[in-house]
CSV table of C-alpha atoms in Angstrom, one decimal:
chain,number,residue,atom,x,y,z
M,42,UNK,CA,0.0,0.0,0.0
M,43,UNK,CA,2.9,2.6,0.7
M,44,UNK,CA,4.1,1.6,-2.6
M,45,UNK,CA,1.1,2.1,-4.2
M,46,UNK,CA,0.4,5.6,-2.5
M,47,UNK,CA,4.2,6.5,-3.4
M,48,UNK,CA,3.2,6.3,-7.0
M,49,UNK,CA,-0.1,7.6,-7.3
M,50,UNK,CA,-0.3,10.0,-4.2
M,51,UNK,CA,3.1,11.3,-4.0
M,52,UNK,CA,4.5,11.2,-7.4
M,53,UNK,CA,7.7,9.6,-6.3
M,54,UNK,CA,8.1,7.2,-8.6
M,55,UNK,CA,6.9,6.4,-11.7
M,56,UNK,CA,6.0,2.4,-10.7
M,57,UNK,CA,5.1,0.1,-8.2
M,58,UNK,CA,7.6,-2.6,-7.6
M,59,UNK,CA,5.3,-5.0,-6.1
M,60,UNK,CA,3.8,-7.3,-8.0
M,61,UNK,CA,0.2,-7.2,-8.2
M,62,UNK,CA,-1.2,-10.8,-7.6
M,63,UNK,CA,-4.6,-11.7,-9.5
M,64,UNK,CA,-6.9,-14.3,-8.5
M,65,UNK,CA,-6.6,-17.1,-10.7
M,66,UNK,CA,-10.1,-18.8,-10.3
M,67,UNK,CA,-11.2,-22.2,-8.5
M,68,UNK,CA,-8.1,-24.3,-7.8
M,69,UNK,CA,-8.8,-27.8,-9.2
M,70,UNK,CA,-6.2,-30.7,-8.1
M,71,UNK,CA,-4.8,-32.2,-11.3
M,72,UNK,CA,-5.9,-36.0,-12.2
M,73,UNK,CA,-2.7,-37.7,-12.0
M,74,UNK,CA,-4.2,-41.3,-11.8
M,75,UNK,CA,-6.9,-43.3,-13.6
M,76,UNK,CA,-10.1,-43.4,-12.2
M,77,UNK,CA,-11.0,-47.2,-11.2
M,78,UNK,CA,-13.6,-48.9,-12.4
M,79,UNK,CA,-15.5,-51.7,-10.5
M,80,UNK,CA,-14.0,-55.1,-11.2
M,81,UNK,CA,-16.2,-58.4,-10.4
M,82,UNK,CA,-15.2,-61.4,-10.0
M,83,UNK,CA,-17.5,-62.2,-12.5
M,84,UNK,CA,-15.8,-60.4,-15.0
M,85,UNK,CA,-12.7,-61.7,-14.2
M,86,UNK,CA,-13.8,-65.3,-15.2
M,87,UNK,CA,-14.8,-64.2,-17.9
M,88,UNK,CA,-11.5,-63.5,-19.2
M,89,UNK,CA,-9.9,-66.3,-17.9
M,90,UNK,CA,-13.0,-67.8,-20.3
M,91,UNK,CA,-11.6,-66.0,-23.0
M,92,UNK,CA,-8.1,-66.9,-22.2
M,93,UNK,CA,-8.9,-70.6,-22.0
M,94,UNK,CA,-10.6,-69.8,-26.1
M,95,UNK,CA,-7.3,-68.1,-27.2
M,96,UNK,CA,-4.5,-70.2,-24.9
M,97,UNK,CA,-6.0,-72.8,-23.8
M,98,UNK,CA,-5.3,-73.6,-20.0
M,99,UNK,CA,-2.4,-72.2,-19.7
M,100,UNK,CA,-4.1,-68.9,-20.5
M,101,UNK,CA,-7.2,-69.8,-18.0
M,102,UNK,CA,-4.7,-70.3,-15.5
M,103,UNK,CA,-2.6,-67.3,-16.1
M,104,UNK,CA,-5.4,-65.0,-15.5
M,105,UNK,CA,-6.2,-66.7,-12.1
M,106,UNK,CA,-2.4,-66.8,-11.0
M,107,UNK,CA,-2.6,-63.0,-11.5
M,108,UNK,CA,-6.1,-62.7,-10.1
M,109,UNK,CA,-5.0,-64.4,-7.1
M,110,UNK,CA,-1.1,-63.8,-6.6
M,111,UNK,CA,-0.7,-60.4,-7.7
M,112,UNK,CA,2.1,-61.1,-9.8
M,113,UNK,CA,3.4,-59.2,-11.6
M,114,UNK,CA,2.7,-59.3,-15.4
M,115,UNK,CA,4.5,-59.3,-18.1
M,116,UNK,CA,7.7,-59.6,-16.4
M,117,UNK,CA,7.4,-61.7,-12.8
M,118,UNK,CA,4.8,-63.6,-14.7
M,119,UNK,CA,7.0,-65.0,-17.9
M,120,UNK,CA,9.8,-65.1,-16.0
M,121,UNK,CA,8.2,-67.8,-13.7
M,122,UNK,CA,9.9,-71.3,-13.7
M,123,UNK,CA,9.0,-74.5,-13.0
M,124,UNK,CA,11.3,-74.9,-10.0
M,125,UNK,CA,9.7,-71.7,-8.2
M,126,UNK,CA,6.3,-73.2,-8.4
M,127,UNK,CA,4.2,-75.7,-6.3
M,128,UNK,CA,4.6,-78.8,-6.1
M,129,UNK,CA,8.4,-78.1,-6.8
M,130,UNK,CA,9.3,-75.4,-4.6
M,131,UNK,CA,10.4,-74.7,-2.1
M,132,UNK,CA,12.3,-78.4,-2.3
M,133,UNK,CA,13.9,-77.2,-5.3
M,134,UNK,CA,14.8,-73.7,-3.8
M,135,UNK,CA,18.5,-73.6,-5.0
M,136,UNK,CA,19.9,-71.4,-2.2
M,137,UNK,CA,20.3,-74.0,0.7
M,138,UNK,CA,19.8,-71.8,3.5
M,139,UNK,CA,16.3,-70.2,2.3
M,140,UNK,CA,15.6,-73.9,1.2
M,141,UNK,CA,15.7,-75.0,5.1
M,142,UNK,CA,13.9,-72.5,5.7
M,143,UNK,CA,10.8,-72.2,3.7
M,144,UNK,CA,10.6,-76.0,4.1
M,145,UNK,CA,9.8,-75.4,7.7
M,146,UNK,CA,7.9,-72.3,7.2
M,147,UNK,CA,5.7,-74.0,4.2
M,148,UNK,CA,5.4,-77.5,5.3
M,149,UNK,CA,1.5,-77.1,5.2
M,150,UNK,CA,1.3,-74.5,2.9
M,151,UNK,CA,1.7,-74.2,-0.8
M,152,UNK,CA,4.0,-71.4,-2.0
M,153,UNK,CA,5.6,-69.5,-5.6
M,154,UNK,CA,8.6,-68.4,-5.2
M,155,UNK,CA,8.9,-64.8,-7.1
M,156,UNK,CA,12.5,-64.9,-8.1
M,157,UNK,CA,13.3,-63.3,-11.2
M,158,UNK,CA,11.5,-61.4,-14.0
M,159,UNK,CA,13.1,-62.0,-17.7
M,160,UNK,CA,13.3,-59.5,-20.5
M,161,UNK,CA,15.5,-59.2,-23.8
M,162,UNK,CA,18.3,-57.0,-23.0
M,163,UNK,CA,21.0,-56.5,-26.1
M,164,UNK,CA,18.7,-58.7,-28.2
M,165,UNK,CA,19.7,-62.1,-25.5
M,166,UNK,CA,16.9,-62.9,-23.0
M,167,UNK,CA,17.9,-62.6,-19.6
M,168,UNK,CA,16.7,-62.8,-16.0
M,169,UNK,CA,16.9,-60.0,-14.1
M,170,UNK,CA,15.8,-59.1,-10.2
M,171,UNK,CA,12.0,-58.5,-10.3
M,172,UNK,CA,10.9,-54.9,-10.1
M,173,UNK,CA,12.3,-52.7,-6.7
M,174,UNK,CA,14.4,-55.9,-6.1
M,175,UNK,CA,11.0,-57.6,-4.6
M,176,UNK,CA,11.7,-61.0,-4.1
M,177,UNK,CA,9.3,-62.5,-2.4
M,178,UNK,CA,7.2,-66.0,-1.3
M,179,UNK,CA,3.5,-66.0,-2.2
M,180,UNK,CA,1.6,-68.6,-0.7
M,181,UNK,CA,-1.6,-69.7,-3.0
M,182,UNK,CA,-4.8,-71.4,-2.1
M,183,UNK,CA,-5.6,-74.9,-3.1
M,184,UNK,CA,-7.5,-74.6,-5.9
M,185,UNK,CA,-4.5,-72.3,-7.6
M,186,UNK,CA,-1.7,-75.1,-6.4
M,187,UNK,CA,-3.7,-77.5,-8.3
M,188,UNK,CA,-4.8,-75.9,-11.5
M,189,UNK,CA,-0.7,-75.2,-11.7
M,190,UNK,CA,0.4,-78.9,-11.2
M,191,UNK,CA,-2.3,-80.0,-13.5
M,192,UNK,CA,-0.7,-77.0,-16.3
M,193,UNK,CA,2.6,-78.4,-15.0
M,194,UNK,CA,2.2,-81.9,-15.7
M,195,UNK,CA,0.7,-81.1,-19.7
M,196,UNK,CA,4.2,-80.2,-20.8
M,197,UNK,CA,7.9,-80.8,-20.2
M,198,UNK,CA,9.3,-77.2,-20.5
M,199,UNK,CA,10.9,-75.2,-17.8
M,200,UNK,CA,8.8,-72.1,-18.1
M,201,UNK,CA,5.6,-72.2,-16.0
M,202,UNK,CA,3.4,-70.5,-18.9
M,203,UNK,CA,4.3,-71.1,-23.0
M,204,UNK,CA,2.9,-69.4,-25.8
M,205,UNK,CA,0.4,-71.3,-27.7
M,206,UNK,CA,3.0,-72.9,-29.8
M,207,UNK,CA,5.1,-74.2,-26.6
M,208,UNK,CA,7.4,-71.3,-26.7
M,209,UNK,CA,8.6,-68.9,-24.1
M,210,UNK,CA,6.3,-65.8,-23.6
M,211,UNK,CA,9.6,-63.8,-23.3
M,212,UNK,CA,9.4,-62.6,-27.4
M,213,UNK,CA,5.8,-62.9,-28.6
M,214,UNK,CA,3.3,-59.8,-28.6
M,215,UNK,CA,1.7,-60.4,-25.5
M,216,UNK,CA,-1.1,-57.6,-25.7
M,217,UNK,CA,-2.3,-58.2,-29.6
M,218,UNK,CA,-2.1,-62.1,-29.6
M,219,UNK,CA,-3.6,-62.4,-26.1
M,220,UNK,CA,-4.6,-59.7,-24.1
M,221,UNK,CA,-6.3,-57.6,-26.5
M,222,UNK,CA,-8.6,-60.8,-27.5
M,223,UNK,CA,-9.1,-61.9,-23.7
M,224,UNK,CA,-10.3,-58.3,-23.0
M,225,UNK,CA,-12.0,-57.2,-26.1
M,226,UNK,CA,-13.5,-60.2,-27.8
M,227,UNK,CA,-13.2,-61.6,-31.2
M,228,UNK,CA,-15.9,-63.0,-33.8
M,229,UNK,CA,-15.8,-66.6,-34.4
M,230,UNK,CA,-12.6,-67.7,-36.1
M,231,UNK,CA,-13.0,-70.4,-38.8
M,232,UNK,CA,-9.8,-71.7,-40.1
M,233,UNK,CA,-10.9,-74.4,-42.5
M,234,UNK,CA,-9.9,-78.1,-41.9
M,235,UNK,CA,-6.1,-77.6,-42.6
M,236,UNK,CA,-6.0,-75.3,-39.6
M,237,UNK,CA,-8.6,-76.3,-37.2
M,238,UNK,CA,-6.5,-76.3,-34.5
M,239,UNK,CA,-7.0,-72.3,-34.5
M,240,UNK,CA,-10.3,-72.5,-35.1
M,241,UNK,CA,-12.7,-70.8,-32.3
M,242,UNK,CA,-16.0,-69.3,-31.3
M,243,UNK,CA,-17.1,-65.8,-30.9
M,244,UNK,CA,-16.0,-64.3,-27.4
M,245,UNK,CA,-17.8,-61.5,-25.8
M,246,UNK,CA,-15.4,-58.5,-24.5
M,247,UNK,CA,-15.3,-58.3,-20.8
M,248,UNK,CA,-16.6,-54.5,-20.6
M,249,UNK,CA,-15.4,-54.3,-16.9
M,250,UNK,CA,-11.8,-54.3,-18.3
M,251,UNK,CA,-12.3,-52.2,-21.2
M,252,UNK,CA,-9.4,-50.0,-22.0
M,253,UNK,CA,-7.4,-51.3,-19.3
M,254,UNK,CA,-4.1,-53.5,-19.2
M,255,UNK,CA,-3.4,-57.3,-17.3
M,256,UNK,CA,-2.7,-55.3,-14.4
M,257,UNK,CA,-5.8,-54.4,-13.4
M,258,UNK,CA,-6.1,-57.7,-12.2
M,259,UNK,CA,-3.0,-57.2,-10.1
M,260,UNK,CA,-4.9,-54.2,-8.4
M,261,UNK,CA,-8.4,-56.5,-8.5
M,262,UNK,CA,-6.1,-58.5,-6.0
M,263,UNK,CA,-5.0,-56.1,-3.2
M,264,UNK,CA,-8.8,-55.0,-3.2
M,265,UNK,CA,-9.7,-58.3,-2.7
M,266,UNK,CA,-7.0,-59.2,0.1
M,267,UNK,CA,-8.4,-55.3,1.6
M,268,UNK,CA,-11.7,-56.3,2.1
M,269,UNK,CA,-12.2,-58.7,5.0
M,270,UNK,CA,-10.1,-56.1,6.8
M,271,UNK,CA,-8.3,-58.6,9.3
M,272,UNK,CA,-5.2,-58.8,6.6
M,273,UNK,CA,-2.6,-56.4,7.9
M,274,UNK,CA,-1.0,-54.3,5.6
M,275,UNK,CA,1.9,-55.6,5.7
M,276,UNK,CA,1.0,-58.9,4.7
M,277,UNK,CA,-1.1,-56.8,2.0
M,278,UNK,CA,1.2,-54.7,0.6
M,279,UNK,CA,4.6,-57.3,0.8
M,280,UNK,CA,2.4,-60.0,-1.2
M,281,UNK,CA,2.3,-57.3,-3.7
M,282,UNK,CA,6.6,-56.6,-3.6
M,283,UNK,CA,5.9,-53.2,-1.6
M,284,UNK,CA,7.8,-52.5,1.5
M,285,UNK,CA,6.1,-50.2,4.0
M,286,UNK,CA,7.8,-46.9,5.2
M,287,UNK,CA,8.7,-45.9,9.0
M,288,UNK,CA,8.0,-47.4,12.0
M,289,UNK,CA,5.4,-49.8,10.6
M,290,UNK,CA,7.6,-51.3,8.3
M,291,UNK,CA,9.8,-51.5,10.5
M,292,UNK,CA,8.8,-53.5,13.4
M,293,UNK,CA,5.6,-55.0,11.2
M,294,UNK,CA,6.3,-59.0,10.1
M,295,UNK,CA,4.4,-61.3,8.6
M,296,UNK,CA,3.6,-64.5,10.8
M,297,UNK,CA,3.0,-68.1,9.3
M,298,UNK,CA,-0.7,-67.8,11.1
M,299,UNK,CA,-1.2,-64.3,8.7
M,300,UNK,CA,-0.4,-66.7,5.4
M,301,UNK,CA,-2.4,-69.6,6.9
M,302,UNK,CA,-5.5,-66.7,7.1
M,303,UNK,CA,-4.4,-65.4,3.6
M,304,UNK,CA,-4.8,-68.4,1.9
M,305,UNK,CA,-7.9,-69.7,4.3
M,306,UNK,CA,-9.2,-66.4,2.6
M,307,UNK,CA,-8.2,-67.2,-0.8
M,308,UNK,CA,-9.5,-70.7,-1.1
M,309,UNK,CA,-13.4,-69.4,0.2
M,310,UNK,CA,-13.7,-66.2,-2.2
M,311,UNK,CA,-13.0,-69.3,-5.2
M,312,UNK,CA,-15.4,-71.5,-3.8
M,313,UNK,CA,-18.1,-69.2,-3.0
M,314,UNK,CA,-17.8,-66.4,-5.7
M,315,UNK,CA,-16.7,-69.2,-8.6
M,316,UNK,CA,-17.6,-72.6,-8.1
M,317,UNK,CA,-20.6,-71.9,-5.4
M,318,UNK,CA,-21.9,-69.1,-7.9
M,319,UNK,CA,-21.8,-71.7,-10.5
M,320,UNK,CA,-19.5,-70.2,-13.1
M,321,UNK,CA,-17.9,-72.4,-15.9
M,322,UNK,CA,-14.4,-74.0,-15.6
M,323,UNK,CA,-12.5,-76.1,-17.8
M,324,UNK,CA,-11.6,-79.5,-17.2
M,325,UNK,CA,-7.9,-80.5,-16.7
M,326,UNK,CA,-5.4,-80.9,-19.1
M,327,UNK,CA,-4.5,-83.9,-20.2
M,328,UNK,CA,-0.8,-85.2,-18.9
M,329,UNK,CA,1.9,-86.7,-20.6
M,330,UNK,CA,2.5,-90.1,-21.1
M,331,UNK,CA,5.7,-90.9,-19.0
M,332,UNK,CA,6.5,-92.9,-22.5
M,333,UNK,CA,7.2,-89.8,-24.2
M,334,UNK,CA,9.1,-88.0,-21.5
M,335,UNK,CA,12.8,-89.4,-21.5
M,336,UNK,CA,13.6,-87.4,-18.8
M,337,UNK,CA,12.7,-85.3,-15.7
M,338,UNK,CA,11.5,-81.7,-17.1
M,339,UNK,CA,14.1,-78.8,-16.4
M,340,UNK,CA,13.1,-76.9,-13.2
M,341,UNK,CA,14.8,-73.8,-14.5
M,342,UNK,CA,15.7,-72.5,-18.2
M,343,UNK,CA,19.6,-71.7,-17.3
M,344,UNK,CA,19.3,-67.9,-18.7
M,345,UNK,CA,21.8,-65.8,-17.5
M,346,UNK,CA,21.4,-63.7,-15.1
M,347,UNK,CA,21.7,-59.9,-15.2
M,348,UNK,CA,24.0,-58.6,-12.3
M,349,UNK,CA,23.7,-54.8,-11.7
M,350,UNK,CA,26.6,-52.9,-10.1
């Protein structure tokens, strides 16, 4: 103000240095993040019902792995090997002293071991540490330790999920060969008696999931574990390869009777919401003959692994 009256009143100088503020309207906080949608279970299956169209059961599975685990995808999820899954792990854990111990810790629980992601990196596939370094034990429910054995047992490779020619995911164009289809539909695919192996029906798009990526489901699955509300959050947010900050985080652990509750938890949501609301699944795959396996299947692929400095 004596600025002001220096100017105008007095005639001492010729301007104000004070900068004159102006209201800039109604502050509105910037969307940073993508408003989310309601996800049902319901709508889930149904892409895992797609899936099972386009991939067969190793795409019904995959869905429910990430559903259920919170894996993940593309990387944690192609990069898991046979050895880091039930039945096999944690007996085939290769690092002896986390061996002894998950055998104790899991002896009545089944596990995946999340381990390693894989990627191409100078045009060689690698594995690498998965994402914040976040390795980590998930336990799974029943139902999920099953479908895997039973995807397991169809084929002799060391990767836990192929492509639909038996080839690694690590290379093919996950989101236009698979995603996209699970998520948006397709009309029926007739590909005349030559190929009728690719022949398949018309699949309805999952309009829960339209527009969004595989990790939705990732997010479908901390809601889920969120709900009951006796899951601590530590449990919650280490299952999903977060660590939490301060004091919390730092005198926070998660007890074998937490994982027991987790997968307890787990097992009833698929039993009640899936098979109790009466939704579709597939039947089992069929095994291999032991005739036509010569030998044990590779627990892991033997990629190298990328050290950082």
């Amino acid at each position: 103000m004596l600025m002001d009256d220096a100017v105008v009143k007095y005639k001492l100088r010729d301007e104000s240095p004070i900068v004159e503020q102006r209201r800039r309207g109604l502050y509105k906080k910037r969307q940073t993040r993508r408003v989310k949608r309601k996800l049902s279970i319901e709508a889930i299956h149904q892409a895992a019902t797609n899936a099972h169209m386009v991939w067969g059961f190793t795409g019904w599975t995959y869905i429910w792995t990430v559903a259920f685990t919170g894996a993940r995808p593309p990387g944690e999820m192609f990069g898991l090997q046979r050895g880091y899954c039930s039945p096999h792990w944690p007996t085939s854990e290769p690092d002896p002293e986390l061996r002894e111990e998950s055998l104790q810790r899991y002896e009545v629980l089944h596990a995946m071991r999340v381990q390693y992601q894989t990627y191409a990196e100078s045009r060689r596939q690698v594995l690498a540490a998965p994402k914040y370094d976040s390795w980590r034990t998930l336990v799974i429910p029943p139902f999920l330790h099953d479908m895997r054995g039973e995807l397991l047992a169809s084929h002799d490779k060391p990767w836990a999920f192929l492509t639909v020619l038996g080839k690694p995911m690590l290379g093919s164009d996950f989101e236009r060969d698979y995603w996209y289809p699970i998520r948006d539909g397709a009309p029926e695919r007739d590909s005349g008696v030559r190929y009728k192996r690719w022949a398949r029906p018309a699949m309805p798009a999952v309009e829960e999931l339209a527009g969004e990526d595989i990790y939705r489901l990732r997010h479908w699955h901390k809601a889920k574990l969120d709900e009951p509300g006796d899951i601590p959050r530590v449990a919650v947010e280490g299952r999903m390869g977060h660590e939490l900050p301060g004091v919390e985080g730092t005198y926070s652990e998660v007890t074998v009777a937490i994982e027991e509750r987790i997968v307890v938890y787990l097992q009833r949501v698929w039993e009640k919401e899936v098979v109790g609301a009466g939704l579709w699944t597939p039947s089992f795959p069929t095994p291999l003959l032991d005739d036509l396996v010569k030998a044990a299947p590779p627990l892991f692929s033997g990629l190298p692994v990328l050290e950082y400095e």
